[in-house]
Coordinates of C-alpha atoms in Angstrom, one line a residue:
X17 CA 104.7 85.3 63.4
X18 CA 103.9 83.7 60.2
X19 CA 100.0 84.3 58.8
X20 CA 97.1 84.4 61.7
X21 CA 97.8 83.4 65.3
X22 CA 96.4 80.4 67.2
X23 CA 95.1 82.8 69.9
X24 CA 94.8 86.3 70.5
X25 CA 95.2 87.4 74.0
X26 CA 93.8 91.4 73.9
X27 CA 95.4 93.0 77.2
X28 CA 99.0 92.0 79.4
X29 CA 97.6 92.6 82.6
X30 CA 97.9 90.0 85.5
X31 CA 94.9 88.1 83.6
X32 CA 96.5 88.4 79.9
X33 CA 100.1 87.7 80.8
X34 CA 99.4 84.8 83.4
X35 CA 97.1 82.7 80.8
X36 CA 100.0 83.2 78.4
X37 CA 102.3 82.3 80.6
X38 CA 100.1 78.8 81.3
X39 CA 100.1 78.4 76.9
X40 CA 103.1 79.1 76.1
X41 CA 104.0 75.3 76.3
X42 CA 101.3 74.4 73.9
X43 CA 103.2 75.2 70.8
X44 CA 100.1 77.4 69.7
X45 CA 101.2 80.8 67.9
X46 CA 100.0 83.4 70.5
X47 CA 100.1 87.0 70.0
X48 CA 99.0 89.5 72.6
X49 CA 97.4 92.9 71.8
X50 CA 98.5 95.6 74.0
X51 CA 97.1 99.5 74.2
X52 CA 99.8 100.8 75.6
X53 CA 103.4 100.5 75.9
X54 CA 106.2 99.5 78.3
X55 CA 107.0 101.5 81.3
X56 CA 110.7 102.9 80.7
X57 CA 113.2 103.5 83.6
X58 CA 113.6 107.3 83.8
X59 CA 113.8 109.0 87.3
X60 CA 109.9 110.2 87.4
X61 CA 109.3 106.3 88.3
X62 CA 111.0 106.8 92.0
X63 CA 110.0 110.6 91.8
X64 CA 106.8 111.0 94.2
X65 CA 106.5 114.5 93.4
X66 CA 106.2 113.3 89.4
X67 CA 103.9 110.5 91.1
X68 CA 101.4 111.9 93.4
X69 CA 101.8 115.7 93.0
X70 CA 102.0 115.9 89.4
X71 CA 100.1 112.6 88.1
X72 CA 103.2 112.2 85.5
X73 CA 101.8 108.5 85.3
X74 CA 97.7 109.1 85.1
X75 CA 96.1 108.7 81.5
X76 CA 94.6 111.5 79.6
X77 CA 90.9 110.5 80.4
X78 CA 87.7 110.9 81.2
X79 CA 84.9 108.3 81.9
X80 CA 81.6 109.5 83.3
X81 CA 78.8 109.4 85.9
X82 CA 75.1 108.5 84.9
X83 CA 74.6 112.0 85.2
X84 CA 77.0 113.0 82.5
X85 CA 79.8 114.3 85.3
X86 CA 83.4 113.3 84.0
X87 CA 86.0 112.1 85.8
X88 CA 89.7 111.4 85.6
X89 CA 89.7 107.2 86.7
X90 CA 93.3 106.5 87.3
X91 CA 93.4 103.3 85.1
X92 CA 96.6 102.5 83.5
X93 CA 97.1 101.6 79.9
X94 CA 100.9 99.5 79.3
X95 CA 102.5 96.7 79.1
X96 CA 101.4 94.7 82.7
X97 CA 98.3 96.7 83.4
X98 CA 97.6 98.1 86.3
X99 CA 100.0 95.5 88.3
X100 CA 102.7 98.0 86.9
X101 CA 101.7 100.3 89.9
X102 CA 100.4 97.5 92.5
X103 CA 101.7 96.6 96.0
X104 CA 101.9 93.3 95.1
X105 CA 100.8 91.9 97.7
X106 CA 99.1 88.4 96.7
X107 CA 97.3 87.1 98.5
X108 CA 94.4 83.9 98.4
X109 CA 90.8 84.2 99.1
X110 CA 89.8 83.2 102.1
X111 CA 88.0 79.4 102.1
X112 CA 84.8 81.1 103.1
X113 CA 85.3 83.3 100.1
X114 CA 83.6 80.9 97.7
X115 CA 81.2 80.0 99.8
X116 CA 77.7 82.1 100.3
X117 CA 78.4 84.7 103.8
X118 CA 76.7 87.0 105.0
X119 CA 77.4 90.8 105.8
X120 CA 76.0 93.6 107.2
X121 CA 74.4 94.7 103.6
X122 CA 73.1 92.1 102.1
X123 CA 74.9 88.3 100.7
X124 CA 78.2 87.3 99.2
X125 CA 76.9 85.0 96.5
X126 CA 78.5 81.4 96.6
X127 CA 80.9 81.2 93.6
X128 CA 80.3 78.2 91.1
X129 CA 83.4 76.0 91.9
X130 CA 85.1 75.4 95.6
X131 CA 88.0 76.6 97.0
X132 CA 89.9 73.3 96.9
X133 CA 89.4 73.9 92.9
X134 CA 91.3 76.6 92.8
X135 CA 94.0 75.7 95.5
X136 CA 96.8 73.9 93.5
X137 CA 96.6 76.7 90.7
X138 CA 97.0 79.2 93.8
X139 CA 100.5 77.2 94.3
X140 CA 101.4 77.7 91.0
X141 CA 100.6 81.2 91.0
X142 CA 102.7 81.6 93.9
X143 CA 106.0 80.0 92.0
X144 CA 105.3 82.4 89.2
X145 CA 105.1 85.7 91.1
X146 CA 108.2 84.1 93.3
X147 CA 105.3 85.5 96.9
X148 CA 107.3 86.0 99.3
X149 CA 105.7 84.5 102.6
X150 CA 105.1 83.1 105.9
X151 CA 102.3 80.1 106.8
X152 CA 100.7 79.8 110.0
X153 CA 100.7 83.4 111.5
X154 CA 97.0 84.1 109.8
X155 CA 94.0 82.3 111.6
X156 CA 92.1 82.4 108.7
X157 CA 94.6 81.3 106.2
X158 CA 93.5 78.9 104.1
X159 CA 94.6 75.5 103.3
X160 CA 98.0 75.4 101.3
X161 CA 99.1 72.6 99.7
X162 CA 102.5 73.9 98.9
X163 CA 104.1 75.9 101.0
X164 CA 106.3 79.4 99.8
X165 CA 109.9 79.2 98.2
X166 CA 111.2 82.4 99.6
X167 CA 111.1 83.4 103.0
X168 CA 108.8 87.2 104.1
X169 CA 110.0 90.0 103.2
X170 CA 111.3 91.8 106.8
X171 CA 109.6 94.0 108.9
X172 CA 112.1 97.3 109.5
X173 CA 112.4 97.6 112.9
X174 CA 110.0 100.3 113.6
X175 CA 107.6 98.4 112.1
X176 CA 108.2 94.8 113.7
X177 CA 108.0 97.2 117.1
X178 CA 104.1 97.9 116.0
X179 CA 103.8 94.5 114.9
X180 CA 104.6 93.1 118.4
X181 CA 102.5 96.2 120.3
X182 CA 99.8 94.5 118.4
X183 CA 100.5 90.8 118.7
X184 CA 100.3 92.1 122.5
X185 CA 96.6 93.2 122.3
X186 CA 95.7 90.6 121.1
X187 CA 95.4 91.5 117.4
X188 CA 96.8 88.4 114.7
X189 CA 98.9 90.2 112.5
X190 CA 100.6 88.7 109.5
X191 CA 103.3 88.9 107.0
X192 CA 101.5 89.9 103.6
X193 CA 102.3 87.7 100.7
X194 CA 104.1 89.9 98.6
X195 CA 106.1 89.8 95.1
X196 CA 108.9 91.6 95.4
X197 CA 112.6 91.4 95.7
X198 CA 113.3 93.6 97.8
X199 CA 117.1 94.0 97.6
X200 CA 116.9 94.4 94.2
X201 CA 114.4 97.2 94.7
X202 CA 115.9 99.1 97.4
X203 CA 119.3 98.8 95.1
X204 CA 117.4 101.0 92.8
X205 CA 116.0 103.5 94.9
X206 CA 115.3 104.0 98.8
X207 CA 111.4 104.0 98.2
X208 CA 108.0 102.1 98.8
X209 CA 106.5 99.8 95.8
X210 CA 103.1 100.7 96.5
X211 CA 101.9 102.9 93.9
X212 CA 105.2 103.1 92.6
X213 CA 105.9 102.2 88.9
X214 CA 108.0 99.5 88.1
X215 CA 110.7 98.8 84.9
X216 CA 112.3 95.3 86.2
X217 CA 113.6 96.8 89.7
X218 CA 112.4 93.5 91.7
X219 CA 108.6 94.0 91.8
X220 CA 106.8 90.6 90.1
X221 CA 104.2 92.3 88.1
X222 CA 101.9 90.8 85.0
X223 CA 105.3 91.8 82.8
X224 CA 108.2 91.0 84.7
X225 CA 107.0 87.4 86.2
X226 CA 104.1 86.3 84.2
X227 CA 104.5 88.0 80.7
X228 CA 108.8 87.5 80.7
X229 CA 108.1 83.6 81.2
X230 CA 105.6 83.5 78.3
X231 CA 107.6 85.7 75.8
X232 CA 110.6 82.9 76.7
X233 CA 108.7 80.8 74.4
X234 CA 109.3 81.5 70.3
X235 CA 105.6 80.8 69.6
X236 CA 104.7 84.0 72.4
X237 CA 104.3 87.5 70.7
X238 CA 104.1 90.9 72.7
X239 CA 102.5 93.5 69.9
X240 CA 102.3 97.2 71.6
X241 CA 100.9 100.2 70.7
X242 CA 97.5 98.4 69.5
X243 CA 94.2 99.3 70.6
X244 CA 91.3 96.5 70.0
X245 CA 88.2 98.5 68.9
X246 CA 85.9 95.8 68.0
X247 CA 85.2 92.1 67.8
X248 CA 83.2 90.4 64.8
X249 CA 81.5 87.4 64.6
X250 CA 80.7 85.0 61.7
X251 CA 77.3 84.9 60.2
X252 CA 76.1 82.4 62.6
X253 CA 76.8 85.3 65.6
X254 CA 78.6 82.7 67.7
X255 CA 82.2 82.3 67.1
X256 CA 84.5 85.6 67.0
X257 CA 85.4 85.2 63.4
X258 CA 88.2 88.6 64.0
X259 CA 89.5 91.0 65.7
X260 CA 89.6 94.5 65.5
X261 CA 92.8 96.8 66.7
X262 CA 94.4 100.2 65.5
X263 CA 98.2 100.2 65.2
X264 CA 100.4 103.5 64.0
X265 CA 96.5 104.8 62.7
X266 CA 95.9 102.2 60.9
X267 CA 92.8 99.9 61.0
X268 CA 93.9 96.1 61.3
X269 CA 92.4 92.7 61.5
X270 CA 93.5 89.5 63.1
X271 CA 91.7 85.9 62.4
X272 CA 92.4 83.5 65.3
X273 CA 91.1 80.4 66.2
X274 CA 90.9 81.7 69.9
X275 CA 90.3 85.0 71.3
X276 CA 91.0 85.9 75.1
X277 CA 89.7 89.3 76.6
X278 CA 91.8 90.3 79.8
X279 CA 91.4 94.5 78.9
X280 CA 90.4 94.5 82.7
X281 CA 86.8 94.6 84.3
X282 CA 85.5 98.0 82.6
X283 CA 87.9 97.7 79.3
X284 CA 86.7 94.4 79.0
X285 CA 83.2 95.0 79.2
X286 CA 83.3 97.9 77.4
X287 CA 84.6 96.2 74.6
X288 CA 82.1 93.3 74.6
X289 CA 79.1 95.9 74.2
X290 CA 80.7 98.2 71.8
X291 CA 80.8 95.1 69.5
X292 CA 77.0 94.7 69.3
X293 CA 75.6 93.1 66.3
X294 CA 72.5 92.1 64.5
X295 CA 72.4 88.7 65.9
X296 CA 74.0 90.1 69.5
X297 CA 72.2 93.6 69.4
X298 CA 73.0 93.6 73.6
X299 CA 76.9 93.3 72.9
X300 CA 79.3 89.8 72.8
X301 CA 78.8 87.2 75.8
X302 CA 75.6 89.3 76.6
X303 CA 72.4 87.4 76.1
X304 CA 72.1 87.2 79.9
X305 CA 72.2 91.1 80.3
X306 CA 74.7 91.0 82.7
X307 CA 77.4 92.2 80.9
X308 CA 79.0 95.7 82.3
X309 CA 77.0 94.7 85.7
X310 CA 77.7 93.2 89.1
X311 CA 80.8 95.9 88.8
X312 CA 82.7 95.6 92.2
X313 CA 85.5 98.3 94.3
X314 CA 86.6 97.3 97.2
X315 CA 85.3 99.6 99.7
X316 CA 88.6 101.5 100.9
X317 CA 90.5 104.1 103.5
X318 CA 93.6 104.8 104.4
X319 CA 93.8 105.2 107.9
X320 CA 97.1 107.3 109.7
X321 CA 98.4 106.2 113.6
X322 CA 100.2 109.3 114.5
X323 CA 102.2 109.4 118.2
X324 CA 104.9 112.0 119.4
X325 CA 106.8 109.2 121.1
X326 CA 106.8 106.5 117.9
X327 CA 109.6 107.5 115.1
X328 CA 109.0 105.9 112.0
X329 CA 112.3 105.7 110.1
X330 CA 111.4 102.6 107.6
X331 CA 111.3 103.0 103.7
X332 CA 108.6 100.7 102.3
X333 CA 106.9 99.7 105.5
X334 CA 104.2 97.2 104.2
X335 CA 104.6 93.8 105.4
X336 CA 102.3 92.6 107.6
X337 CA 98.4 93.2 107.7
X338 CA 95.7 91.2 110.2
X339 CA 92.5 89.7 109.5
X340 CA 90.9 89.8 112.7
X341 CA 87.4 91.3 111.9
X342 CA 87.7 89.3 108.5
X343 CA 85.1 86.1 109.2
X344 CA 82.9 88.6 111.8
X345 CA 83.4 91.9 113.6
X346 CA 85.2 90.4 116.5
X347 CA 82.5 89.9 118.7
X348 CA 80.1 87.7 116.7
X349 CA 78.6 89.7 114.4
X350 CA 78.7 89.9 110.5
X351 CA 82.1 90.0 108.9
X352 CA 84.1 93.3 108.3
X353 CA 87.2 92.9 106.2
X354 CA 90.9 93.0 106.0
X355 CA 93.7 95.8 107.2
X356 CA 97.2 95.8 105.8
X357 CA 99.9 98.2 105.6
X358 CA 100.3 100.9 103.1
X359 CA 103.7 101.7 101.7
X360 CA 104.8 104.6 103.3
X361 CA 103.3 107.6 103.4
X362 CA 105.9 110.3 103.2
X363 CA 104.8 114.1 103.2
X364 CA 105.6 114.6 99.8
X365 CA 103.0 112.0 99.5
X366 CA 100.6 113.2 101.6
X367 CA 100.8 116.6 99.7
X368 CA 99.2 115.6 96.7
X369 CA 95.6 115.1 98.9
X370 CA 96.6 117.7 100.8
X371 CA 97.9 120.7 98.7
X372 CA 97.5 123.4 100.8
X373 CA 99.6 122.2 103.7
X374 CA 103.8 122.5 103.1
X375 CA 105.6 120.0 102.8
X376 CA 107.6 120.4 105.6
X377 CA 104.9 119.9 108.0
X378 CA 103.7 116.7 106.4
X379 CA 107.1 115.6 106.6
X380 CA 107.6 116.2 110.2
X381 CA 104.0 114.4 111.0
X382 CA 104.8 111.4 108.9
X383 CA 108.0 110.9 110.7
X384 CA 105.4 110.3 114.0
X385 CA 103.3 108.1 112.3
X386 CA 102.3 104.6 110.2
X387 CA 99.5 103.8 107.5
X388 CA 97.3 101.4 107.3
X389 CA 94.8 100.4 104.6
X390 CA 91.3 98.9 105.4
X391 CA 89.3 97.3 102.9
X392 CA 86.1 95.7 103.0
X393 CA 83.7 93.6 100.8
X394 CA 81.9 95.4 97.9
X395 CA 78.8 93.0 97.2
X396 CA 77.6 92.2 93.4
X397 CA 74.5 94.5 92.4
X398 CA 73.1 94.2 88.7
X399 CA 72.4 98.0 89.0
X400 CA 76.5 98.7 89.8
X401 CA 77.4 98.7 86.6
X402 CA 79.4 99.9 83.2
X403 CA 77.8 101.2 80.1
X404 CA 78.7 102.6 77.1
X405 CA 77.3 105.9 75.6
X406 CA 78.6 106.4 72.0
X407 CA 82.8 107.0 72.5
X408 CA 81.9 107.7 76.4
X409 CA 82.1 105.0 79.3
X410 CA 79.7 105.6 82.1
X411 CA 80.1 104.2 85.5
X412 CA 77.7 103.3 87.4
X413 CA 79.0 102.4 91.0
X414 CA 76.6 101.7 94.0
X415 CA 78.4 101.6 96.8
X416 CA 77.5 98.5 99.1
X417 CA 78.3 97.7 102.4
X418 CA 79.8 101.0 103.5
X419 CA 78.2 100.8 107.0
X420 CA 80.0 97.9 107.3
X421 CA 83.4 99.2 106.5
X422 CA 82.8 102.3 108.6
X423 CA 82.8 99.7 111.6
X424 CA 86.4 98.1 110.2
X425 CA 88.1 101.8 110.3
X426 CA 86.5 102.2 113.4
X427 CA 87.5 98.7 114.6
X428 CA 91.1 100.0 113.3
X429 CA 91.4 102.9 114.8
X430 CA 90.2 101.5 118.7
X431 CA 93.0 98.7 118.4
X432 CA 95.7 101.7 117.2
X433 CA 94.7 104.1 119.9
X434 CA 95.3 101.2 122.7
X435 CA 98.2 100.4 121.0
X436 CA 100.0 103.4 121.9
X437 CA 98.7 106.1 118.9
X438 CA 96.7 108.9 120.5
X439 CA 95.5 110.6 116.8
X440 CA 94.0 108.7 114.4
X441 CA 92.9 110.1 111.4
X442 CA 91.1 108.3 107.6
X443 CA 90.3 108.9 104.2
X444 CA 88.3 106.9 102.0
X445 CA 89.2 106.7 98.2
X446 CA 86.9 107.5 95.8
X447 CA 86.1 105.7 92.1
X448 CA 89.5 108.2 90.7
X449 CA 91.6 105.6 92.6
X450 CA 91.0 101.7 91.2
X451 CA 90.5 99.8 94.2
X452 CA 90.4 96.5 92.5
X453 CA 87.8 97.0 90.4
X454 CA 86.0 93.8 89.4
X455 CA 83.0 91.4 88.4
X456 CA 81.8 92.6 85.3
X457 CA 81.6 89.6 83.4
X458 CA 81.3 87.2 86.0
X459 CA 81.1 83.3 85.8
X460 CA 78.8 81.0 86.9
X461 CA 76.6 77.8 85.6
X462 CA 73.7 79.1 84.2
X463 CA 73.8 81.2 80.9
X464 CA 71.1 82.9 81.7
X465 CA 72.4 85.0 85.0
X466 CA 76.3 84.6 83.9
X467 CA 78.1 85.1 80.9
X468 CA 81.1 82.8 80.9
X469 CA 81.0 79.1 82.6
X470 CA 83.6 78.3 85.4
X471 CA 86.6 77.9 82.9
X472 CA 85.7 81.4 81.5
X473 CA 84.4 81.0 78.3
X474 CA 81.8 82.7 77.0
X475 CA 78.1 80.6 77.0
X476 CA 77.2 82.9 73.4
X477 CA 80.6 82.3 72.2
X478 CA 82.8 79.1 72.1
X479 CA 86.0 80.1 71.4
X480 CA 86.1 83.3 73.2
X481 CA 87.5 83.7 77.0
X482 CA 87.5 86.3 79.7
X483 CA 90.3 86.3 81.7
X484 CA 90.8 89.2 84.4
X485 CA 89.1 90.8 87.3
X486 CA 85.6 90.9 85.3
X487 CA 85.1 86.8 85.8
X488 CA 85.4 87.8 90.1
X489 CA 81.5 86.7 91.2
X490 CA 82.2 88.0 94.4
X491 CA 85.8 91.0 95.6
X492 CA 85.8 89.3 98.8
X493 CA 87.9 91.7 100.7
X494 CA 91.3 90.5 99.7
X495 CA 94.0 92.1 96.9
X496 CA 92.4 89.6 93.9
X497 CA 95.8 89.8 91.9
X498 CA 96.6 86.3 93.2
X499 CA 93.1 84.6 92.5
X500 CA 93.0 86.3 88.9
X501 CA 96.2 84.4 88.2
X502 CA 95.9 81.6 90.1
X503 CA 92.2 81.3 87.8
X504 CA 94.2 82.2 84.4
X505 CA 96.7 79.1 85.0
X506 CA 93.5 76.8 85.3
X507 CA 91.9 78.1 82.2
X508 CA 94.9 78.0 80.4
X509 CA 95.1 74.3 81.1
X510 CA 91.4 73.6 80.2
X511 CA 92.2 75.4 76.9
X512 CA 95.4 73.0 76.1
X513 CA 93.4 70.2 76.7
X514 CA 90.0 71.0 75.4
X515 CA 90.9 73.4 72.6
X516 CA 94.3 72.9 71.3
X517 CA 94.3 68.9 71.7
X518 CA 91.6 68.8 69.3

């Protein structure tokens, strides 16, 4: 690439690579900034001992409590983000999503634009990722415009035999919109996807759907290995006049017309603060004081059916989840959330929570059992929030709504138990496991409580964007890969025509 890109997109995550992917056509020189580097195939990436006993995959660091108490978080730093290690299953908000709703612990805020927005840029999403899917077997499915070019992914047969025990009390169970090719992936290895790194072995992550269309293009550049420190902005302290990276130890500069920021919802906002100024002394995109708050995780547990008389023989298991006690608790009450399959839990798995126990016994109770995963809502607070504190990032998370997701695992666990699974045990995950972490930069119509409008650009700043899980008003209680893309395509469209047609 010749002199100074066009735009620079800083992060390849489902955000980064999926606003590329919508540019690429524009002709504009594009170059995206990545920390890390790209996941190689080597044998620890089917290894769940390397995996979940060892951590071979989690980065060297350590953010912090407001009390000064570190923590390992379990973010990931390469080439696709964290959608390198996703179940990919993508999925659309809910219509109700974007409207105001009530829970148990407080409001949902209305986002600033409709669902039917965002609809036909779901669609398009969905041809990207190449979902896999089914229409009509969710009751609270959304409207599609366009329906899904490849068929669900299959339930193994012990799994379609739980699928129908619950279709037969009266539960609405679904197959999960997922990315993945699953002959291609089983070719590979005889393993899950969930959690399970991926180098091109059939999983449609940020790099091998969104980010391989973009590079396609000769004016698309992938530059590794650099790590944005700092934007700069011109005298006037509105336009990002550069940006900031570290390459090979060396301390480099970039002058684009266009910056995007899509480090993900704490990377980005830690960024945006650590580039405080005169003229911004509260950090970038900040005059509303908003930035680094509203942070959202999904609310979380993994929840384990066990029965003597059920053998569980599948491989990846996760194909179908229900949304039952989505829109209310069943029974009239204030919603709950979602459940979906986990990937299966083998013991060598289950040994990294549960060290003490051998491995042989784990593996001999997970042949008698299935997991489930139940998420629920986690509602915007400005006091949930990331700050910065010199070279250290502090997190800040108030849990909300957790009474209300105590009632979905208990919802969960009453429809297993009648459905033939006499032990039923959970675990919730804690802030070292990234359940779609969000909001942090959020959009909305008013500069004053938001800090990017409804196309994602910044109200302080005109020609910067933020495009990832920060611009999420609300998590709703879906996966939000989906709805992070399916947004990214419609800003990258605004930005042809707005930006680059000028």
């Amino acid at each position: 690439m010749s002199g100074q890109p066009d735009i620079v997109i800083i992060g390849s995550g489902i955000g980064g690579a999926t606003v590329a992917a919508g540019l690429a056509a524009s002709g504009a020189e594009i170059l995206i900034l990545e920390t890390g580097g790209h996941i190689e195939d080597r044998p620890e990436n089917r290894d769940q001992r390397a995996i979940f006993q060892r951590g071979h995959f989690r980065p060297d660091e350590t953010w912090y409590e407001a009390d000064g108490t570190g923590f390992n978080p379990g973010n990931y730093y390469n080439v696709g983000g964290n959608s390198k290690f996703y179940g990919a299953v993508l999925t659309r908000y809910r219509g109700e999503d974007f409207a105001e709703m009530q829970h148990l612990d407080g409001v949902s805020p209305a986002w600033p634009i409709a669902y039917e927005e965002l609809e036909p840029w779901y669609g398009l999403a969905e041809e990207l990722f190449q979902v896999r899917g089914a229409l009509g077997e969710d009751p609270t499915e959304p409207v599609h415009s366009t329906g899904y070019s490849h068929g669900p992914v299959a339930d193994e047969p012990a799994i379609a035999a739980v699928r129908a025990k619950l279709r037969a009390k009266g539960v609405h169970p679904f197959s999960l919109p997922l990315g993945v090719d699953i002959e291609r992936w089983l070719a590979k290895g005889k393993t899950p996807w969930d959690a399970h790194p991926n180098s091109f072995d059939g999983k449609m992550d940020a790099e091998t759907a969104a980010l391989a269309a973009a590079l396609e293009h000769d004016n698309v550049k992938l530059q590794t290995g650099s790590r944005v420190t700092r934007l700069e902005t011109g005298p006037d302290g509105r336009d990002i006049a550069a940006v900031h990276y570290v390459q090979d130890g060396e301390n480099r500069v970039l002058r684009p017309k266009l910056v995007i920021l899509s480090a993900g919802a704490v990377q980005s906002a830690v960024l945006l603060l650590r580039s405080a100024n005169d003229a911004n002394p509260n950090g970038l995109a900040n005059s509303s004081d908003q930035v680094g708050r509203n942070f959202m995780n999904h609310n979380s547990t993994a929840v384990i059916a066990m029965s003597p008389w059920f053998c569980n023989d599948s491989v990846y298991q996760k194909t179908f989840g229900f949304n039952d006690f989505y829109l209310s608790d069943g029974e009239g009450g204030p919603p709950l959330g979602n459940v979906q399959l986990l990937g299966r839990i083998s013991g060598t798995i289950l040994k990294g929570a549960m060290p003490a126990v051998p491995e042989w016994l784990l593996n001999r109770v997970t042949a008698h059992s299935i997991d489930f995963y139940a998420m629920s809502e986690d509602l915007p607070s400005p006091e949930s929030r990331v700050m910065v504190d010199g070279e250290r990032i502090v997190l800040k998370w108030v849990r909300s709504n957790w009474q209300a997701h105590e009632r979905l695992v208990a919802k969960l666990k009453q429809v297993l138990r009648s459905a033939g699974f006499p032990l039923v045990v959970s675990r919730a995950f804690d802030k070292r496991t990234p359940s779609h972490q969000c909001g942090t930069v959020r959009m909305g119509t008013d500069p004053k409580d938001a800090p990017l409008d409804v196309f994602c650009r910044a109200f302080d700043h005109p020609n910067l964007f933020v495009v990832d899980a920060s611009f999420l008003p609300t998590s709703a209680a879906v996966n939000p890969a989906l709805t992070i893309a399916a947004q990214a395509l419609r800003v990258a469209d605004h930005i042809a025509q707005k930006d680059l047609a000028a």
